[in-house]
PDB file of C-alpha atoms in Angstrom:
ATOM      1  CA  MET A   1     143.433 193.394-149.840  1.00  0.00           C
ATOM      2  CA  ARG A   2     139.975 193.132-148.257  1.00  0.00           C
ATOM      3  CA  GLU A   3     141.215 190.651-145.655  1.00  0.00           C
ATOM      4  CA  TYR A   4     144.133 192.895-144.715  1.00  0.00           C
ATOM      5  CA  LEU A   5     141.758 195.862-144.457  1.00  0.00           C
ATOM      6  CA  LEU A   6     139.458 193.848-142.176  1.00  0.00           C
ATOM      7  CA  VAL A   7     142.400 192.858-139.985  1.00  0.00           C
ATOM      8  CA  CYS A   8     143.459 196.502-139.731  1.00  0.00           C
ATOM      9  CA  VAL A   9     139.943 197.657-138.802  1.00  0.00           C
ATOM     10  CA  VAL A  10     139.526 194.914-136.170  1.00  0.00           C
ATOM     11  CA  ALA A  11     142.883 195.779-134.582  1.00  0.00           C
ATOM     12  CA  MET A  12     142.010 199.478-134.616  1.00  0.00           C
ATOM     13  CA  ALA A  13     138.553 199.007-133.093  1.00  0.00           C
ATOM     14  CA  MET A  14     139.735 196.614-130.381  1.00  0.00           C
ATOM     15  CA  THR A  15     142.651 198.840-129.391  1.00  0.00           C
ATOM     16  CA  TYR A  16     140.455 201.944-129.344  1.00  0.00           C
ATOM     17  CA  LEU A  17     137.839 200.270-127.147  1.00  0.00           C
ATOM     18  CA  ALA A  18     140.335 198.566-124.838  1.00  0.00           C
ATOM     19  CA  THR A  19     142.446 201.656-124.164  1.00  0.00           C
ATOM     20  CA  PRO A  20     140.004 203.386-121.728  1.00  0.00           C
ATOM     21  CA  LEU A  21     139.674 200.124-119.793  1.00  0.00           C
ATOM     22  CA  VAL A  22     143.441 199.749-119.616  1.00  0.00           C
ATOM     23  CA  ARG A  23     143.749 203.378-118.499  1.00  0.00           C
ATOM     24  CA  ALA A  24     141.345 202.706-115.636  1.00  0.00           C
ATOM     25  CA  LEU A  25     143.367 199.616-114.711  1.00  0.00           C
ATOM     26  CA  ALA A  26     146.601 201.622-114.792  1.00  0.00           C
ATOM     27  CA  VAL A  27     145.132 204.121-112.315  1.00  0.00           C
ATOM     28  CA  ILE A  28     144.014 201.314-110.001  1.00  0.00           C
ATOM     29  CA  VAL A  29     147.384 199.507-109.969  1.00  0.00           C
ATOM     30  CA  GLY A  30     149.405 202.721-109.820  1.00  0.00           C
ATOM     31  CA  ALA A  31     151.037 202.493-113.254  1.00  0.00           C
ATOM     32  CA  ILE A  32     151.448 206.254-113.566  1.00  0.00           C
ATOM     33  CA  THR A  33     154.377 208.179-115.008  1.00  0.00           C
ATOM     34  CA  PRO A  34     155.699 210.750-112.514  1.00  0.00           C
ATOM     35  CA  ILE A  35     156.477 214.270-113.633  1.00  0.00           C
ATOM     36  CA  ARG A  36     160.090 214.734-114.747  1.00  0.00           C
ATOM     37  CA  ASP A  37     162.000 217.919-115.530  1.00  0.00           C
ATOM     38  CA  ARG A  38     162.078 217.138-119.262  1.00  0.00           C
ATOM     39  CA  ASP A  39     158.357 216.334-119.531  1.00  0.00           C
ATOM     40  CA  VAL A  40     155.829 218.663-121.147  1.00  0.00           C
ATOM     41  CA  HIS A  41     152.989 217.429-118.924  1.00  0.00           C
ATOM     42  CA  THR A  42     152.070 219.102-115.659  1.00  0.00           C
ATOM     43  CA  THR A  43     149.988 216.207-114.313  1.00  0.00           C
ATOM     44  CA  PRO A  44     150.934 212.510-113.937  1.00  0.00           C
ATOM     45  CA  ILE A  45     149.794 210.378-116.899  1.00  0.00           C
ATOM     46  CA  PRO A  46     148.839 206.674-116.631  1.00  0.00           C
ATOM     47  CA  ARG A  47     150.811 204.220-118.755  1.00  0.00           C
ATOM     48  CA  LEU A  48     150.245 200.550-119.632  1.00  0.00           C
ATOM     49  CA  GLY A  49     148.917 201.399-123.113  1.00  0.00           C
ATOM     50  CA  GLY A  50     150.888 198.523-124.599  1.00  0.00           C
ATOM     51  CA  VAL A  51     148.383 196.119-123.065  1.00  0.00           C
ATOM     52  CA  ALA A  52     145.572 197.641-125.127  1.00  0.00           C
ATOM     53  CA  ILE A  53     147.753 197.534-128.230  1.00  0.00           C
ATOM     54  CA  PHE A  54     148.497 193.849-127.718  1.00  0.00           C
ATOM     55  CA  ALA A  55     144.785 193.182-127.151  1.00  0.00           C
ATOM     56  CA  GLY A  56     144.078 194.748-130.540  1.00  0.00           C
ATOM     57  CA  PHE A  57     146.776 192.674-132.208  1.00  0.00           C
ATOM     58  CA  ALA A  58     145.535 189.455-130.584  1.00  0.00           C
ATOM     59  CA  ALA A  59     141.970 190.198-131.708  1.00  0.00           C
ATOM     60  CA  ALA A  60     143.206 190.684-135.273  1.00  0.00           C
ATOM     61  CA  THR A  61     144.944 187.299-135.211  1.00  0.00           C
ATOM     62  CA  LEU A  62     141.756 185.569-134.045  1.00  0.00           C
ATOM     63  CA  VAL A  63     139.838 187.071-136.940  1.00  0.00           C
ATOM     64  CA  ALA A  64     142.598 186.264-139.458  1.00  0.00           C
ATOM     65  CA  ARG A  65     142.455 182.582-138.555  1.00  0.00           C
ATOM     66  CA  GLN A  66     138.905 182.461-139.935  1.00  0.00           C
ATOM     67  CA  LEU A  67     139.645 184.187-143.243  1.00  0.00           C
ATOM     68  CA  PRO A  68     140.052 182.130-146.440  1.00  0.00           C
ATOM     69  CA  TYR A  69     143.451 183.512-147.442  1.00  0.00           C
ATOM     70  CA  LEU A  70     145.075 184.742-144.236  1.00  0.00           C
ATOM     71  CA  LYS A  71     144.449 181.523-142.329  1.00  0.00           C
ATOM     72  CA  GLY A  72     147.318 180.182-144.409  1.00  0.00           C
ATOM     73  CA  VAL A  73     149.825 182.338-142.510  1.00  0.00           C
ATOM     74  CA  TYR A  74     149.351 180.073-139.472  1.00  0.00           C
ATOM     75  CA  LEU A  75     150.543 176.924-141.214  1.00  0.00           C
ATOM     76  CA  SER A  76     154.245 177.721-140.794  1.00  0.00           C
ATOM     77  CA  GLY A  77     154.088 178.459-137.062  1.00  0.00           C
ATOM     78  CA  GLN A  78     155.565 181.928-137.512  1.00  0.00           C
ATOM     79  CA  MET A  79     152.463 183.711-136.254  1.00  0.00           C
ATOM     80  CA  THR A  80     152.521 181.572-133.126  1.00  0.00           C
ATOM     81  CA  GLY A  81     156.054 182.830-132.523  1.00  0.00           C
ATOM     82  CA  VAL A  82     154.981 186.438-133.092  1.00  0.00           C
ATOM     83  CA  LEU A  83     152.082 186.080-130.650  1.00  0.00           C
ATOM     84  CA  ILE A  84     154.137 184.398-127.928  1.00  0.00           C
ATOM     85  CA  GLY A  85     156.969 186.879-128.361  1.00  0.00           C
ATOM     86  CA  GLY A  86     154.569 189.821-128.312  1.00  0.00           C
ATOM     87  CA  ALA A  87     152.784 188.500-125.229  1.00  0.00           C
ATOM     88  CA  LEU A  88     156.079 188.063-123.382  1.00  0.00           C
ATOM     89  CA  ILE A  89     157.326 191.559-124.227  1.00  0.00           C
ATOM     90  CA  CYS A  90     153.917 192.976-123.249  1.00  0.00           C
ATOM     91  CA  LEU A  91     154.069 191.123-119.917  1.00  0.00           C
ATOM     92  CA  VAL A  92     157.583 192.348-119.148  1.00  0.00           C
ATOM     93  CA  GLY A  93     156.593 195.888-120.091  1.00  0.00           C
ATOM     94  CA  ALA A  94     153.444 195.784-117.971  1.00  0.00           C
ATOM     95  CA  ILE A  95     155.379 194.584-114.927  1.00  0.00           C
ATOM     96  CA  ASP A  96     157.917 197.347-115.507  1.00  0.00           C
ATOM     97  CA  ASP A  97     155.103 199.925-115.716  1.00  0.00           C
ATOM     98  CA  VAL A  98     153.645 198.774-112.395  1.00  0.00           C
ATOM     99  CA  ARG A  99     156.627 197.724-110.296  1.00  0.00           C
ATOM    100  CA  GLY A 100     159.696 198.851-112.205  1.00  0.00           C
ATOM    101  CA  LEU A 101     162.350 196.460-113.501  1.00  0.00           C
ATOM    102  CA  ASP A 102     166.087 196.889-113.900  1.00  0.00           C
ATOM    103  CA  TRP A 103     167.462 197.121-117.435  1.00  0.00           C
ATOM    104  CA  LEU A 104     169.036 193.646-117.333  1.00  0.00           C
ATOM    105  CA  THR A 105     165.743 191.939-116.493  1.00  0.00           C
ATOM    106  CA  LYS A 106     163.959 193.801-119.271  1.00  0.00           C
ATOM    107  CA  LEU A 107     166.708 192.951-121.742  1.00  0.00           C
ATOM    108  CA  ALA A 108     166.533 189.282-120.732  1.00  0.00           C
ATOM    109  CA  GLY A 109     162.775 189.203-121.289  1.00  0.00           C
ATOM    110  CA  GLN A 110     163.092 190.897-124.659  1.00  0.00           C
ATOM    111  CA  SER A 111     165.876 188.511-125.695  1.00  0.00           C
ATOM    112  CA  LEU A 112     163.785 185.488-124.709  1.00  0.00           C
ATOM    113  CA  ALA A 113     160.842 186.819-126.728  1.00  0.00           C
ATOM    114  CA  ALA A 114     163.056 187.397-129.755  1.00  0.00           C
ATOM    115  CA  GLY A 115     164.575 183.940-129.350  1.00  0.00           C
ATOM    116  CA  ILE A 116     161.129 182.318-129.309  1.00  0.00           C
ATOM    117  CA  MET A 117     160.201 184.164-132.483  1.00  0.00           C
ATOM    118  CA  ALA A 118     163.395 183.003-134.185  1.00  0.00           C
ATOM    119  CA  TYR A 119     162.790 179.422-133.009  1.00  0.00           C
ATOM    120  CA  LYS A 120     159.311 179.506-134.553  1.00  0.00           C
ATOM    121  CA  GLY A 121     160.688 180.640-137.902  1.00  0.00           C
ATOM    122  CA  VAL A 122     160.539 184.451-137.714  1.00  0.00           C
ATOM    123  CA  LEU A 123     164.060 184.695-139.025  1.00  0.00           C
ATOM    124  CA  MET A 124     166.215 186.769-141.341  1.00  0.00           C
ATOM    125  CA  LEU A 125     166.609 184.828-144.581  1.00  0.00           C
ATOM    126  CA  SER A 126     169.658 186.800-145.712  1.00  0.00           C
ATOM    127  CA  VAL A 127     171.635 189.910-144.842  1.00  0.00           C
ATOM    128  CA  PRO A 128     172.209 192.794-147.304  1.00  0.00           C
ATOM    129  CA  PHE A 129     175.946 193.230-147.794  1.00  0.00           C
ATOM    130  CA  PHE A 130     177.352 195.749-150.270  1.00  0.00           C
ATOM    131  CA  GLY A 131     174.254 195.584-152.456  1.00  0.00           C
ATOM    132  CA  THR A 132     173.892 191.789-152.456  1.00  0.00           C
ATOM    133  CA  SER A 133     171.873 189.441-150.252  1.00  0.00           C
ATOM    134  CA  THR A 134     174.247 187.205-148.345  1.00  0.00           C
ATOM    135  CA  VAL A 135     173.011 183.957-146.796  1.00  0.00           C
ATOM    136  CA  LEU A 136     174.852 183.325-143.539  1.00  0.00           C
ATOM    137  CA  PRO A 137     174.894 180.231-141.289  1.00  0.00           C
ATOM    138  CA  GLN A 138     171.606 179.844-139.417  1.00  0.00           C
ATOM    139  CA  PRO A 139     173.078 180.501-135.926  1.00  0.00           C
ATOM    140  CA  VAL A 140     174.374 183.826-137.221  1.00  0.00           C
ATOM    141  CA  LEU A 141     171.000 184.672-138.767  1.00  0.00           C
ATOM    142  CA  VAL A 142     169.302 183.838-135.445  1.00  0.00           C
ATOM    143  CA  LEU A 143     171.674 186.205-133.641  1.00  0.00           C
ATOM    144  CA  VAL A 144     171.104 188.938-136.235  1.00  0.00           C
ATOM    145  CA  THR A 145     167.324 188.486-135.919  1.00  0.00           C
ATOM    146  CA  ILE A 146     167.450 188.772-132.122  1.00  0.00           C
ATOM    147  CA  MET A 147     169.605 191.895-132.337  1.00  0.00           C
ATOM    148  CA  ILE A 148     167.201 193.526-134.821  1.00  0.00           C
ATOM    149  CA  VAL A 149     164.245 192.808-132.518  1.00  0.00           C
ATOM    150  CA  LEU A 150     166.078 194.225-129.497  1.00  0.00           C
ATOM    151  CA  VAL A 151     167.128 197.381-131.336  1.00  0.00           C
ATOM    152  CA  THR A 152     163.620 197.929-132.731  1.00  0.00           C
ATOM    153  CA  VAL A 153     161.834 197.341-129.416  1.00  0.00           C
ATOM    154  CA  ASN A 154     164.096 199.692-127.480  1.00  0.00           C
ATOM    155  CA  ALA A 155     164.128 202.335-130.214  1.00  0.00           C
ATOM    156  CA  VAL A 156     160.335 202.566-130.001  1.00  0.00           C
ATOM    157  CA  ASN A 157     160.509 202.540-126.217  1.00  0.00           C
ATOM    158  CA  TRP A 158     162.991 205.419-126.110  1.00  0.00           C
ATOM    159  CA  ILE A 159     160.989 207.680-128.436  1.00  0.00           C
ATOM    160  CA  ASP A 160     157.824 207.282-126.348  1.00  0.00           C
ATOM    161  CA  GLY A 161     158.351 210.673-124.744  1.00  0.00           C
ATOM    162  CA  LEU A 162     156.023 213.006-126.636  1.00  0.00           C
ATOM    163  CA  ASP A 163     152.297 212.616-127.227  1.00  0.00           C
ATOM    164  CA  GLY A 164     151.605 210.458-130.266  1.00  0.00           C
ATOM    165  CA  LEU A 165     155.281 210.216-131.272  1.00  0.00           C
ATOM    166  CA  ALA A 166     155.974 206.493-130.867  1.00  0.00           C
ATOM    167  CA  ALA A 167     152.580 205.314-132.112  1.00  0.00           C
ATOM    168  CA  GLY A 168     152.694 207.781-134.987  1.00  0.00           C
ATOM    169  CA  ILE A 169     156.139 206.720-136.172  1.00  0.00           C
ATOM    170  CA  VAL A 170     155.254 203.021-135.901  1.00  0.00           C
ATOM    171  CA  ALA A 171     152.029 203.645-137.841  1.00  0.00           C
ATOM    172  CA  ILE A 172     153.929 205.345-140.668  1.00  0.00           C
ATOM    173  CA  ALA A 173     156.565 202.591-140.724  1.00  0.00           C
ATOM    174  CA  SER A 174     153.894 199.877-140.671  1.00  0.00           C
ATOM    175  CA  LEU A 175     152.088 201.435-143.617  1.00  0.00           C
ATOM    176  CA  ALA A 176     155.324 201.693-145.608  1.00  0.00           C
ATOM    177  CA  PHE A 177     156.330 198.096-144.871  1.00  0.00           C
ATOM    178  CA  PHE A 178     152.805 196.888-145.626  1.00  0.00           C
ATOM    179  CA  ILE A 179     152.825 198.499-149.063  1.00  0.00           C
ATOM    180  CA  TYR A 180     156.190 196.888-149.819  1.00  0.00           C
ATOM    181  CA  SER A 181     155.319 193.394-148.565  1.00  0.00           C
ATOM    182  CA  TYR A 182     151.833 193.420-150.084  1.00  0.00           C
ATOM    183  CA  ALA A 183     153.255 194.357-153.476  1.00  0.00           C
ATOM    184  CA  ILE A 184     155.241 191.105-153.282  1.00  0.00           C
ATOM    185  CA  SER A 185     152.715 188.825-151.554  1.00  0.00           C
ATOM    186  CA  PHE A 186     149.954 189.882-153.964  1.00  0.00           C
ATOM    187  CA  HIS A 187     151.404 187.548-156.587  1.00  0.00           C
ATOM    188  CA  TYR A 188     151.491 184.463-154.350  1.00  0.00           C
ATOM    189  CA  THR A 189     148.784 181.908-153.580  1.00  0.00           C
ATOM    190  CA  PRO A 190     148.661 180.303-151.059  1.00  0.00           C
ATOM    191  CA  ALA A 191     149.932 182.644-148.353  1.00  0.00           C
ATOM    192  CA  ASN A 192     153.678 182.726-147.764  1.00  0.00           C
ATOM    193  CA  VAL A 193     156.237 184.603-145.683  1.00  0.00           C
ATOM    194  CA  PHE A 194     155.409 187.901-147.418  1.00  0.00           C
ATOM    195  CA  SER A 195     151.729 187.377-146.575  1.00  0.00           C
ATOM    196  CA  THR A 196     152.711 186.926-142.933  1.00  0.00           C
ATOM    197  CA  ALA A 197     154.687 190.176-143.040  1.00  0.00           C
ATOM    198  CA  SER A 198     151.758 191.984-144.667  1.00  0.00           C
ATOM    199  CA  PHE A 199     149.376 190.673-142.017  1.00  0.00           C
ATOM    200  CA  VAL A 200     151.637 191.727-139.128  1.00  0.00           C
ATOM    201  CA  MET A 201     152.026 195.197-140.632  1.00  0.00           C
ATOM    202  CA  ALA A 202     148.277 195.614-141.262  1.00  0.00           C
ATOM    203  CA  ALA A 203     147.472 194.582-137.691  1.00  0.00           C
ATOM    204  CA  THR A 204     150.200 196.810-136.234  1.00  0.00           C
ATOM    205  CA  LEU A 205     148.953 199.770-138.268  1.00  0.00           C
ATOM    206  CA  GLY A 206     145.433 199.188-136.962  1.00  0.00           C
ATOM    207  CA  CYS A 207     146.662 199.006-133.365  1.00  0.00           C
ATOM    208  CA  CYS A 208     148.498 202.316-133.697  1.00  0.00           C
ATOM    209  CA  LEU A 209     145.521 204.042-135.324  1.00  0.00           C
ATOM    210  CA  GLY A 210     143.279 202.799-132.522  1.00  0.00           C
ATOM    211  CA  PHE A 211     145.677 203.989-129.836  1.00  0.00           C
ATOM    212  CA  LEU A 212     146.550 207.404-131.249  1.00  0.00           C
ATOM    213  CA  PRO A 213     143.220 209.142-130.447  1.00  0.00           C
ATOM    214  CA  HIS A 214     143.960 208.464-126.757  1.00  0.00           C
ATOM    215  CA  ASN A 215     147.628 209.412-127.091  1.00  0.00           C
ATOM    216  CA  PHE A 216     147.479 212.683-129.026  1.00  0.00           C
ATOM    217  CA  ASN A 217     148.187 215.867-127.088  1.00  0.00           C
ATOM    218  CA  PRO A 218     147.066 216.065-124.391  1.00  0.00           C
ATOM    219  CA  ALA A 219     147.700 212.342-123.928  1.00  0.00           C
ATOM    220  CA  ARG A 220     145.382 210.448-121.601  1.00  0.00           C
ATOM    221  CA  LEU A 221     147.543 207.331-121.627  1.00  0.00           C
ATOM    222  CA  PHE A 222     151.143 206.493-122.479  1.00  0.00           C
ATOM    223  CA  MET A 223     152.216 203.391-124.369  1.00  0.00           C
ATOM    224  CA  GLY A 224     154.544 202.439-121.518  1.00  0.00           C
TER     225      GLY A 224
END
């Protein structure tokens, strides 16, 4: 538990410290959300906050590689897939914040990121079906995994309309998933797939907690 707590704190601190720098960068490059009829803000708000969040997550992974237990999550290659996929989605999102991308280009980038994650082993092991876990052919599981990633990414993107909403919901979900996965991984040594899930959730929770102080009403930066 101490290693997961350290990972969470590192992600939180890095995200909190990086967010003002990213906000300044967003102003310089013109990544600013214009005022729309449905918005509650009366002044344009910079976006690009996802870059700070990814910086916090990346910092947590660097620290985890040096820890006695969590360094084991890197042996399978899954964390490499998560990092590459996260970096690609962050890059696509940052370009969209600055220049604007059509929906097909964004979907293609997200699909590629999800495909890389699946290729590196971040994959559904089975699918719940009428109360039982059903193991399907691997190509089908890859497709299901990609679809889940796409739905999750865009669901978070679409709820990023009110101050603190997206980051708050993801923080709550991350905490819930962490408790579940840690309750399972706690019984395993060395680290396994549940340890990887626990690590990702701890780091994601830390990133959200570090970002929220800048995103609460009145928000100074949007996730983008």
